Amino acid sequence: MQSDAPSNPPRHVAIVMDGNGRWATSRGLPRPAGHQAGVETVRRVVEAAPRLGIETLTLYAFSSDNWRRPTAEVAALMALLRRFVRAETGRLAQAGARVTMLGRRDRLPAGLAAEIAAAEQATASGTKLHLRVALDYSARDAILDAARRAAALPQLTREAFSRLLSGGDHAAEPVPDVDLLIRTGGEQRLSDFLLWECAYAELLFVPCLWPDFSAGGLADAVAWYAARERRFGGVGAASAASPAPAVAAVPSAA
Ligand code: FPP
């Protein structure tokens, strides 16, 4: 497989796929047509991710607050997701992707929940990309749920809590923190997505509507990330070498 990855790609990229509704409305189409077009973008991005050095890709497909949308739009989205999972599982398994879902499963249509469980099983041995789909997902609910389960642990560390948050038990392989969060559609908010995992994520908000986003857009985002200096609260290479400014350099009030 040809690699287009920079030397320090983001290991974990998370995406808020926003703008489907506006994409459809601006074309005089019903909103679900935007979600349908969004599925094509999902295919492009999932295919491009491993080439760019991305190991984990988390897509926000449906938030727990999205149940407030019109019934017909929710039903159309659930049907689309079911079709996607059914149609793509074989291809994803062949490409070496491992699919897992995060979020509540008990409120999903039974057919979709079953299709997801089958996809998780069929792709369990994939090592090239971990594709996580957030469905009926709320970061605050996920944190509460992990906190309840954490109470049973003899010792609680950040790492153990992260494992609980990513759905596994305390012995599971932890999902790395998000390095790069991309939100399409021009809004600049997190909308209850991966609030713990994004503690030090680089945030990239792009105006492009999700159906118009491309593999090239993802490559640009990865290149933007690779040029960022991540300090994690410390000092950067340049700042570490230069002394702190003298207090006298601050203009006096006198
Ligand atoms: C937000 O756009 C998008 C969603 C709530 C759904 C995202 C779902 C998909 C892209 C399709 C299926 C996903 C997978 C993983 C196969 P919006 O409707 O809020 O857009 P707007 O802000 O323009 O109204």
Tab-separated table of N, CA, C and O and ligand atoms in Angstrom, residues 16-25 31-32 34-43 46 59-63 66 69 73 77 80-85 88 131-135 183-185 187 189 209-211, ligand 1:
chain	number	residue	atom	x	y	z
A	16	VAL	N	-16.331	15.213	13.412
A	16	VAL	CA	-17.752	15.587	13.514
A	16	VAL	C	-18.183	15.891	12.085
A	16	VAL	O	-17.772	16.895	11.492
A	17	MET	N	-19.002	15.005	11.544
A	17	MET	CA	-19.349	15.073	10.111
A	17	MET	C	-20.574	15.968	9.953
A	17	MET	O	-21.688	15.497	9.811
A	18	ASP	N	-20.346	17.283	9.967
A	18	ASP	CA	-21.487	18.209	9.989
A	18	ASP	C	-21.703	18.833	8.607
A	18	ASP	O	-20.754	19.021	7.842
A	19	GLY	N	-22.962	19.169	8.340
A	19	GLY	CA	-23.281	19.919	7.117
A	19	GLY	C	-24.104	19.141	6.097
A	19	GLY	O	-24.394	19.671	5.018
A	20	ASN	N	-24.514	17.914	6.440
A	20	ASN	CA	-25.296	17.124	5.474
A	20	ASN	C	-26.624	17.796	5.143
A	20	ASN	O	-27.040	17.842	3.975
A	21	GLY	N	-27.288	18.286	6.185
A	21	GLY	CA	-28.607	18.899	5.987
A	21	GLY	C	-28.518	20.121	5.087
A	21	GLY	O	-29.291	20.280	4.131
A	22	ARG	N	-27.537	20.976	5.372
A	22	ARG	CA	-27.382	22.198	4.549
A	22	ARG	C	-26.996	21.859	3.120
A	22	ARG	O	-27.440	22.514	2.172
A	23	TRP	N	-26.191	20.844	2.956
A	23	TRP	CA	-25.783	20.423	1.607
A	23	TRP	C	-27.028	20.054	0.800
A	23	TRP	O	-27.188	20.456	-0.353
A	24	ALA	N	-27.939	19.288	1.444
A	24	ALA	CA	-29.150	18.847	0.738
A	24	ALA	C	-30.087	20.034	0.490
A	24	ALA	O	-30.571	20.238	-0.636
A	25	THR	N	-30.325	20.824	1.527
A	25	THR	CA	-31.279	21.935	1.419
A	25	THR	C	-30.845	22.915	0.336
A	25	THR	O	-31.678	23.409	-0.427
A	31	ARG	N	-33.422	16.543	3.565
A	31	ARG	CA	-32.211	16.394	4.379
A	31	ARG	C	-31.578	14.992	4.294
A	31	ARG	O	-30.348	14.870	4.215
A	32	PRO	N	-32.390	13.905	4.286
A	32	PRO	CA	-31.757	12.575	4.205
A	32	PRO	C	-30.874	12.397	2.967
A	32	PRO	O	-29.922	11.601	2.982
A	34	GLY	N	-28.787	14.461	1.986
A	34	GLY	CA	-27.467	14.927	2.445
A	34	GLY	C	-26.748	13.829	3.214
A	34	GLY	O	-25.533	13.648	3.078
A	35	HIS	N	-27.501	13.088	4.031
A	35	HIS	CA	-26.874	11.990	4.780
A	35	HIS	C	-26.402	10.900	3.818
A	35	HIS	O	-25.344	10.311	3.995
A	36	GLN	N	-27.238	10.667	2.790
A	36	GLN	CA	-26.854	9.656	1.781
A	36	GLN	C	-25.540	10.071	1.101
A	36	GLN	O	-24.614	9.265	0.944
A	37	ALA	N	-25.448	11.357	0.733
A	37	ALA	CA	-24.207	11.842	0.119
A	37	ALA	C	-23.050	11.748	1.120
A	37	ALA	O	-21.897	11.485	0.747
A	38	GLY	N	-23.375	11.946	2.409
A	38	GLY	CA	-22.355	11.868	3.461
A	38	GLY	C	-21.754	10.471	3.576
A	38	GLY	O	-20.591	10.319	3.948
A	39	VAL	N	-22.545	9.460	3.276
A	39	VAL	CA	-22.035	8.084	3.338
A	39	VAL	C	-20.900	7.895	2.329
A	39	VAL	O	-19.900	7.224	2.608
A	40	GLU	N	-21.035	8.531	1.161
A	40	GLU	CA	-19.961	8.427	0.152
A	40	GLU	C	-18.677	9.041	0.690
A	40	GLU	O	-17.583	8.515	0.464
A	41	THR	N	-18.818	10.159	1.406
A	41	THR	CA	-17.618	10.775	1.995
A	41	THR	C	-16.997	9.845	3.032
A	41	THR	O	-15.765	9.724	3.119
A	42	VAL	N	-17.861	9.180	3.816
A	42	VAL	CA	-17.331	8.233	4.810
A	42	VAL	C	-16.477	7.178	4.098
A	42	VAL	O	-15.358	6.871	4.526
A	43	ARG	N	-16.978	6.658	2.991
A	43	ARG	CA	-16.212	5.626	2.260
A	43	ARG	C	-14.834	6.170	1.837
A	43	ARG	O	-13.810	5.504	2.012
A	46	VAL	N	-12.522	6.718	4.961
A	46	VAL	CA	-12.081	5.459	5.575
A	46	VAL	C	-11.012	4.804	4.704
A	46	VAL	O	-10.028	4.247	5.193
A	59	LEU	N	-15.757	8.355	14.020
A	59	LEU	CA	-16.722	9.178	13.287
A	59	LEU	C	-17.987	9.365	14.124
A	59	LEU	O	-18.540	8.384	14.649
A	60	TYR	N	-18.438	10.615	14.214
A	60	TYR	CA	-19.656	10.918	15.001
A	60	TYR	C	-20.844	10.801	14.054
A	60	TYR	O	-21.126	11.716	13.273
A	61	ALA	N	-21.531	9.660	14.116
A	61	ALA	CA	-22.613	9.410	13.159
A	61	ALA	C	-23.969	9.827	13.702
A	61	ALA	O	-24.863	10.193	12.918
A	62	PHE	N	-24.153	9.763	15.030
A	62	PHE	CA	-25.473	10.091	15.589
A	62	PHE	C	-25.296	10.348	17.083
A	62	PHE	O	-24.858	9.466	17.822
A	63	SER	N	-25.614	11.559	17.521
A	63	SER	CA	-25.457	11.874	18.941
A	63	SER	C	-26.751	11.521	19.684
A	63	SER	O	-27.817	11.415	19.074
A	66	ASN	N	-29.408	13.740	18.894
A	66	ASN	CA	-30.010	13.691	17.545
A	66	ASN	C	-31.373	12.988	17.522
A	66	ASN	O	-32.108	13.094	16.536
A	69	ARG	N	-34.443	14.995	16.411
A	69	ARG	CA	-34.734	15.345	15.005
A	69	ARG	C	-36.058	14.725	14.566
A	69	ARG	O	-36.545	13.776	15.200
A	73	GLU	N	-36.419	11.773	9.564
A	73	GLU	CA	-34.969	11.923	9.337
A	73	GLU	C	-34.198	10.870	10.146
A	73	GLU	O	-33.232	10.265	9.637
A	77	LEU	N	-31.808	7.951	8.630
A	77	LEU	CA	-30.406	7.792	9.046
A	77	LEU	C	-30.122	6.372	9.536
A	77	LEU	O	-29.091	5.770	9.183
A	80	LEU	N	-29.954	4.100	6.606
A	80	LEU	CA	-28.686	4.310	5.877
A	80	LEU	C	-27.522	3.625	6.581
A	80	LEU	O	-26.676	2.976	5.939
A	81	LEU	N	-27.486	3.793	7.896
A	81	LEU	CA	-26.391	3.191	8.665
A	81	LEU	C	-26.425	1.673	8.539
A	81	LEU	O	-25.398	1.026	8.362
A	82	ARG	N	-27.640	1.132	8.600
A	82	ARG	CA	-27.760	-0.325	8.493
A	82	ARG	C	-27.266	-0.795	7.121
A	82	ARG	O	-26.518	-1.772	7.015
A	83	ARG	N	-27.679	-0.069	6.083
A	83	ARG	CA	-27.234	-0.456	4.729
A	83	ARG	C	-25.720	-0.358	4.608
A	83	ARG	O	-25.062	-1.189	4.007
A	84	PHE	N	-25.171	0.738	5.189
A	84	PHE	CA	-23.711	0.933	5.111
A	84	PHE	C	-22.989	-0.234	5.773
A	84	PHE	O	-22.070	-0.813	5.199
A	85	VAL	N	-23.408	-0.581	6.982
A	85	VAL	CA	-22.709	-1.634	7.727
A	85	VAL	C	-22.809	-2.950	6.955
A	85	VAL	O	-21.817	-3.672	6.789
A	88	GLU	N	-20.655	-2.704	3.654
A	88	GLU	CA	-19.209	-2.426	3.744
A	88	GLU	C	-18.420	-3.419	4.572
A	88	GLU	O	-17.187	-3.412	4.528
A	131	LEU	N	-11.677	1.544	13.054
A	131	LEU	CA	-12.762	2.469	12.712
A	131	LEU	C	-13.814	2.397	13.802
A	131	LEU	O	-14.420	1.348	14.032
A	132	ARG	N	-13.992	3.531	14.495
A	132	ARG	CA	-14.986	3.574	15.586
A	132	ARG	C	-16.136	4.465	15.140
A	132	ARG	O	-15.931	5.594	14.701
A	133	VAL	N	-17.335	3.950	15.244
A	133	VAL	CA	-18.510	4.726	14.849
A	133	VAL	C	-19.287	5.075	16.120
A	133	VAL	O	-19.695	4.180	16.865
A	134	ALA	N	-19.432	6.377	16.362
A	134	ALA	CA	-20.169	6.829	17.549
A	134	ALA	C	-21.637	6.986	17.178
A	134	ALA	O	-21.988	7.773	16.297
A	135	LEU	N	-22.474	6.217	17.851
A	135	LEU	CA	-23.903	6.137	17.508
A	135	LEU	C	-24.699	6.193	18.792
A	135	LEU	O	-24.385	5.443	19.723
A	183	ARG	N	-13.889	19.149	12.482
A	183	ARG	CA	-15.333	19.340	12.351
A	183	ARG	C	-15.592	20.060	11.035
A	183	ARG	O	-15.056	21.150	10.796
A	184	THR	N	-16.386	19.442	10.178
A	184	THR	CA	-16.763	20.104	8.936
A	184	THR	C	-18.019	20.947	9.190
A	184	THR	O	-18.623	20.869	10.249
A	185	GLY	N	-18.393	21.757	8.214
A	185	GLY	CA	-19.670	22.473	8.287
A	185	GLY	C	-19.594	23.858	8.906
A	185	GLY	O	-20.607	24.549	8.985
A	187	GLU	N	-19.227	25.092	11.955
A	187	GLU	CA	-19.489	25.378	13.373
A	187	GLU	C	-18.220	25.086	14.182
A	187	GLU	O	-17.442	24.202	13.818
A	189	ARG	N	-17.720	23.938	17.637
A	189	ARG	CA	-18.056	23.399	18.952
A	189	ARG	C	-17.839	21.888	18.942
A	189	ARG	O	-17.728	21.273	17.887
A	209	LEU	N	-18.809	21.536	3.764
A	209	LEU	CA	-19.891	20.670	4.250
A	209	LEU	C	-19.458	19.204	4.071
A	209	LEU	O	-18.764	18.875	3.100
A	210	TRP	N	-19.908	18.332	4.977
A	210	TRP	CA	-19.387	16.958	4.981
A	210	TRP	C	-19.497	16.255	3.614
A	210	TRP	O	-18.534	15.622	3.167
A	211	PRO	N	-20.602	16.352	2.879
A	211	PRO	CA	-20.639	15.632	1.597
A	211	PRO	C	-19.584	16.124	0.604
A	211	PRO	O	-19.230	15.406	-0.333
B	1	FPP	C1	-24.703	16.202	10.880
B	1	FPP	O1	-25.130	16.997	9.794
B	1	FPP	C2	-24.654	14.808	10.461
B	1	FPP	C3	-25.332	13.794	11.077
B	1	FPP	C4	-26.173	13.984	12.267
B	1	FPP	C5	-25.263	12.437	10.550
B	1	FPP	C6	-23.936	11.967	10.056
B	1	FPP	C7	-24.131	10.716	9.300
B	1	FPP	C8	-23.562	10.383	8.136
B	1	FPP	C9	-22.497	11.162	7.513
B	1	FPP	C10	-23.989	9.193	7.379
B	1	FPP	C11	-23.674	7.849	7.870
B	1	FPP	C12	-22.488	7.630	8.723
B	1	FPP	C13	-21.682	6.519	8.645
B	1	FPP	C14	-20.616	6.289	9.652
B	1	FPP	C15	-21.835	5.504	7.593
B	1	FPP	P1	-26.452	17.839	9.940
B	1	FPP	O2	-27.582	17.004	9.484
B	1	FPP	O3	-26.591	18.352	11.346
B	1	FPP	O4	-26.173	19.009	8.937
B	1	FPP	P2	-26.648	20.526	9.072
B	1	FPP	O5	-25.858	21.145	10.196
B	1	FPP	O6	-26.292	21.103	7.752
B	1	FPP	O7	-28.131	20.509	9.332
